Structures are given as structure tokens and as C-alpha cells.
Backbone as a chain_set.jsonl record, in Angstrom:
{"seq": "MTDSTAHDTCYAIRVKGQLDAEWQSWFDDLSITADADGNSTLRGAIVDQAALFGILKRINKLGLHLISINPQPEE", "coords": {"N": [[-13.017, 104.261, -5.9], [-13.228, 105.243, -2.573], [-14.147, 107.931, -0.601], [-13.637, 108.901, 2.625], [-14.626, 111.218, 3.643], [-16.774, 111.799, 2.162], [-20.009, 113.05, 1.167], [-23.544, 113.558, 0.782], [-24.587, 114.861, -2.385], [-26.198, 117.707, -3.585], [-28.629, 118.059, -6.116], [-30.144, 119.523, -9.033], [-32.501, 118.446, -11.135], [-33.828, 118.712, -14.226], [-36.801, 118.077, -15.988], [-38.844, 117.57, -18.894], [-42.147, 118.734, -19.022], [-44.943, 118.645, -16.684], [-44.769, 117.45, -13.431], [-46.514, 116.211, -10.661], [-46.623, 116.438, -7.021], [-47.232, 113.88, -6.187], [-45.523, 112.103, -7.39], [-43.221, 112.136, -5.943], [-42.335, 110.047, -4.19], [-41.43, 108.169, -6.01], [-39.068, 109.19, -6.806], [-37.064, 109.045, -4.826], [-37.874, 110.758, -2.779], [-37.127, 113.354, -3.595], [-37.632, 116.848, -3.877], [-40.267, 118.194, -5.838], [-40.731, 120.619, -8.208], [-42.907, 122.678, -10.006], [-42.1, 124.357, -12.845], [-42.148, 127.673, -14.258], [-41.997, 127.585, -17.011], [-43.378, 125.372, -17.821], [-42.159, 122.989, -17.326], [-40.547, 120.615, -15.054], [-38.707, 120.519, -11.967], [-36.619, 118.423, -10.179], [-35.345, 118.299, -6.974], [-32.76, 117.898, -4.558], [-30.8, 116.06, -2.093], [-28.554, 113.585, -3.142], [-27.271, 110.489, -2.51], [-25.086, 109.063, -3.717], [-23.305, 108.241, -6.784], [-24.465, 105.93, -7.85], [-27.074, 106.055, -6.851], [-27.92, 108.369, -8.174], [-27.845, 107.46, -10.855], [-29.873, 105.566, -10.63], [-32.142, 107.18, -10.296], [-32.1, 108.515, -12.748], [-32.573, 106.338, -14.399], [-35.21, 105.721, -13.692], [-36.483, 108.021, -14.638], [-36.075, 107.639, -17.367], [-37.505, 105.185, -17.765], [-40.082, 106.071, -17.312], [-40.485, 107.515, -19.541], [-39.878, 110.188, -19.646], [-38.54, 113.314, -20.738], [-35.298, 114.229, -20.343], [-33.917, 117.259, -19.372], [-31.816, 118.667, -18.041], [-29.074, 118.124, -15.712], [-27.855, 119.298, -12.805], [-25.36, 119.849, -10.435], [-25.76, 121.307, -7.222], [-24.722, 124.159, -5.311], [-23.338, 123.787, -2.023], [-25.328, 124.316, 0.862]], "CA": [[-12.336, 104.856, -4.787], [-14.171, 105.757, -1.592], [-13.639, 109.036, 0.2], [-14.275, 108.816, 3.939], [-15.258, 112.496, 3.937], [-17.83, 111.999, 1.167], [-21.342, 113.359, 1.664], [-24.541, 113.689, -0.276], [-24.5, 116.023, -3.267], [-27.508, 118.209, -3.986], [-28.786, 118.195, -7.56], [-31.384, 120.0, -9.648], [-32.694, 117.651, -12.345], [-34.982, 119.249, -14.945], [-37.451, 117.207, -16.971], [-39.895, 118.219, -19.684], [-43.511, 118.44, -18.582], [-45.302, 118.897, -15.292], [-44.954, 116.334, -12.502], [-47.041, 116.699, -9.392], [-45.943, 115.939, -5.825], [-47.507, 112.449, -6.014], [-44.392, 111.351, -7.945], [-42.07, 112.305, -5.074], [-41.836, 108.766, -3.67], [-40.743, 107.495, -7.118], [-37.766, 109.819, -7.0], [-36.333, 109.074, -3.554], [-38.338, 111.919, -2.028], [-36.632, 114.649, -4.057], [-38.75, 117.78, -4.02], [-40.664, 118.422, -7.232], [-41.217, 121.974, -8.412], [-43.421, 123.009, -11.341], [-41.449, 125.576, -13.317], [-43.003, 128.588, -15.02], [-41.931, 127.256, -18.437], [-44.14, 124.152, -18.088], [-41.35, 121.816, -17.006], [-40.438, 120.324, -13.631], [-37.372, 120.345, -11.419], [-36.447, 117.552, -9.017], [-34.216, 118.831, -6.204], [-32.463, 117.296, -3.275], [-29.526, 115.386, -1.891], [-28.439, 112.233, -3.69], [-26.194, 109.918, -1.71], [-23.912, 108.696, -4.506], [-23.525, 108.156, -8.23], [-25.394, 104.831, -8.11], [-28.423, 106.573, -6.598], [-28.219, 109.287, -9.275], [-28.174, 106.644, -12.025], [-31.181, 104.962, -10.375], [-33.152, 108.202, -10.582], [-32.108, 108.706, -14.203], [-33.205, 105.151, -14.971], [-36.661, 105.883, -13.506], [-36.9, 109.058, -15.586], [-36.109, 106.98, -18.669], [-38.605, 104.208, -17.798], [-41.349, 106.812, -17.374], [-40.568, 108.187, -20.841], [-39.711, 111.627, -19.487], [-37.433, 113.907, -21.479], [-34.342, 114.876, -19.457], [-33.425, 118.544, -19.871], [-30.506, 118.943, -17.466], [-28.707, 117.668, -14.373], [-26.868, 120.254, -12.316], [-25.059, 119.844, -9.005], [-26.075, 122.577, -6.596], [-23.759, 124.521, -4.271], [-23.718, 123.421, -0.656], [-26.007, 125.398, 1.589]], "C": [[-13.376, 105.474, -3.862], [-13.499, 106.831, -0.766], [-14.367, 109.033, 1.521], [-14.94, 110.122, 4.338], [-16.409, 112.791, 2.969], [-19.168, 112.291, 1.846], [-22.275, 113.513, 0.473], [-24.285, 114.952, -1.095], [-25.918, 116.431, -3.641], [-27.514, 118.43, -5.494], [-30.109, 118.876, -7.882], [-31.47, 119.269, -10.986], [-33.964, 118.152, -13.022], [-35.488, 118.243, -15.962], [-38.551, 117.986, -17.673], [-41.256, 117.775, -19.161], [-43.699, 118.668, -17.092], [-45.477, 117.583, -14.532], [-45.552, 116.905, -11.23], [-46.345, 115.984, -8.237], [-46.193, 114.447, -5.581], [-46.35, 111.584, -6.517], [-43.172, 111.373, -7.026], [-41.501, 110.979, -4.572], [-41.1, 107.964, -4.751], [-39.319, 107.984, -7.272], [-37.056, 110.052, -5.677], [-36.619, 110.327, -2.736], [-37.631, 113.232, -2.365], [-37.83, 115.578, -4.158], [-39.011, 117.998, -5.51], [-41.285, 119.803, -7.324], [-41.701, 122.131, -9.845], [-42.816, 124.344, -11.739], [-42.41, 126.396, -14.181], [-43.033, 128.258, -16.507], [-42.653, 125.952, -18.792], [-43.369, 122.876, -17.827], [-41.289, 121.629, -15.5], [-38.979, 120.176, -13.23], [-37.454, 119.457, -10.191], [-35.22, 118.056, -8.287], [-34.032, 118.049, -4.931], [-31.114, 116.626, -3.258], [-29.603, 113.968, -2.447], [-27.154, 111.652, -3.122], [-24.932, 109.575, -2.504], [-24.292, 108.563, -5.976], [-24.499, 107.031, -8.584], [-26.839, 105.276, -7.887], [-28.851, 107.541, -7.7], [-28.613, 108.5, -10.528], [-29.522, 105.954, -11.858], [-32.312, 105.932, -10.688], [-33.249, 108.445, -12.085], [-32.762, 107.529, -14.913], [-34.731, 105.241, -14.837], [-37.222, 106.938, -14.457], [-37.041, 108.448, -16.971], [-37.286, 106.01, -18.781], [-39.966, 104.883, -17.89], [-41.523, 107.543, -18.705], [-40.458, 109.69, -20.747], [-38.487, 112.094, -20.265], [-36.546, 114.666, -20.496], [-33.829, 116.157, -20.098], [-32.018, 118.818, -19.349], [-30.352, 118.312, -16.089], [-27.614, 118.617, -13.908], [-26.625, 120.073, -10.826], [-25.302, 121.238, -8.457], [-25.035, 122.889, -5.526], [-24.268, 124.108, -2.897], [-24.333, 124.618, 0.04], [-25.426, 125.549, 2.965]], "O": [[-14.298, 106.15, -4.319], [-12.383, 106.637, -0.284], [-15.592, 109.149, 1.55], [-15.74, 110.143, 5.274], [-16.952, 113.896, 2.96], [-19.423, 111.834, 2.96], [-21.845, 113.587, -0.679], [-23.829, 115.97, -0.574], [-26.743, 115.581, -3.976], [-26.543, 118.919, -6.071], [-31.065, 118.812, -7.109], [-30.622, 119.45, -11.86], [-35.055, 118.033, -12.464], [-34.711, 117.636, -16.7], [-39.115, 118.932, -17.123], [-41.483, 116.595, -18.894], [-42.739, 118.857, -16.345], [-46.242, 116.713, -14.947], [-45.138, 117.97, -10.772], [-45.577, 115.046, -8.447], [-45.439, 113.814, -4.842], [-46.221, 110.434, -6.097], [-42.184, 110.694, -7.306], [-40.281, 110.816, -4.538], [-40.228, 107.158, -4.426], [-38.464, 107.276, -7.805], [-36.511, 111.129, -5.437], [-35.732, 110.883, -2.089], [-37.544, 114.123, -1.521], [-38.93, 115.137, -4.492], [-38.09, 117.987, -6.327], [-42.24, 120.12, -6.614], [-40.999, 121.765, -10.788], [-42.999, 125.346, -11.048], [-43.36, 125.864, -14.755], [-43.989, 128.611, -17.197], [-42.558, 125.477, -19.923], [-43.879, 121.784, -18.083], [-41.902, 122.388, -14.75], [-38.132, 119.769, -14.025], [-38.248, 119.699, -9.282], [-34.163, 118.227, -8.895], [-34.99, 117.596, -4.305], [-30.383, 116.615, -4.248], [-30.585, 113.254, -2.246], [-26.084, 112.248, -3.239], [-23.823, 109.777, -2.011], [-25.448, 108.749, -6.356], [-25.279, 107.169, -9.526], [-27.727, 104.909, -8.656], [-30.01, 107.536, -8.114], [-29.598, 108.833, -11.187], [-30.245, 105.772, -12.837], [-33.322, 105.548, -11.277], [-34.345, 108.565, -12.631], [-33.435, 107.714, -15.927], [-35.458, 104.878, -15.762], [-38.307, 106.768, -15.014], [-38.018, 108.712, -17.672], [-37.991, 106.014, -19.789], [-40.897, 104.333, -18.477], [-42.578, 108.121, -18.968], [-40.888, 110.404, -21.653], [-37.519, 111.35, -20.425], [-36.989, 115.637, -19.883], [-33.36, 116.142, -21.236], [-31.125, 119.163, -20.123], [-31.326, 118.01, -15.401], [-26.567, 118.727, -14.546], [-27.564, 120.133, -10.033], [-25.078, 122.232, -9.147], [-24.515, 121.97, -4.894], [-25.473, 124.085, -2.645], [-23.927, 125.763, -0.158], [-25.866, 126.407, 3.73]]}, "num_chains": 1, "name": "protein.A"}
């Protein structure tokens, strides 16, 4: 089902380990933040569920450990 009022949803995706900004292009230009606990957070707008699954697939192919996926409130 397609909603004509649909818009990008912002997500915070946490992965184990430190990723530097060079990986940004691999993740559809989501911002990458090094967290104080030694992990990383990918943040940004994701256009739809297919794009989200694409990012999760890349995380899996890189052998990264997924910690969490959280939608973020609209700004």
C-alpha cells in the first residue's frame, strides 16, 4: 500500500565498533557518529523500507554487528 503523504523517516542505526566518515557513501550518505562506548551510530533520512533493508544488507555483508534500529522523531 502506498501513502501519497509518505515521506522519509529518520533512523538511528547503531553498530558495534568504530566506523569513520569514509564509510558514509556505503550507507547512502547517512551521517556516522563515533559513540563514547566505542560503537557507531548511522543517522539520517531513509526513503522507504526497501532502502532500510538495503542498508541492513550492507551492514551484514561487512560483518558488522547490529545493535539497534530506532526511528527518530521528526524535527
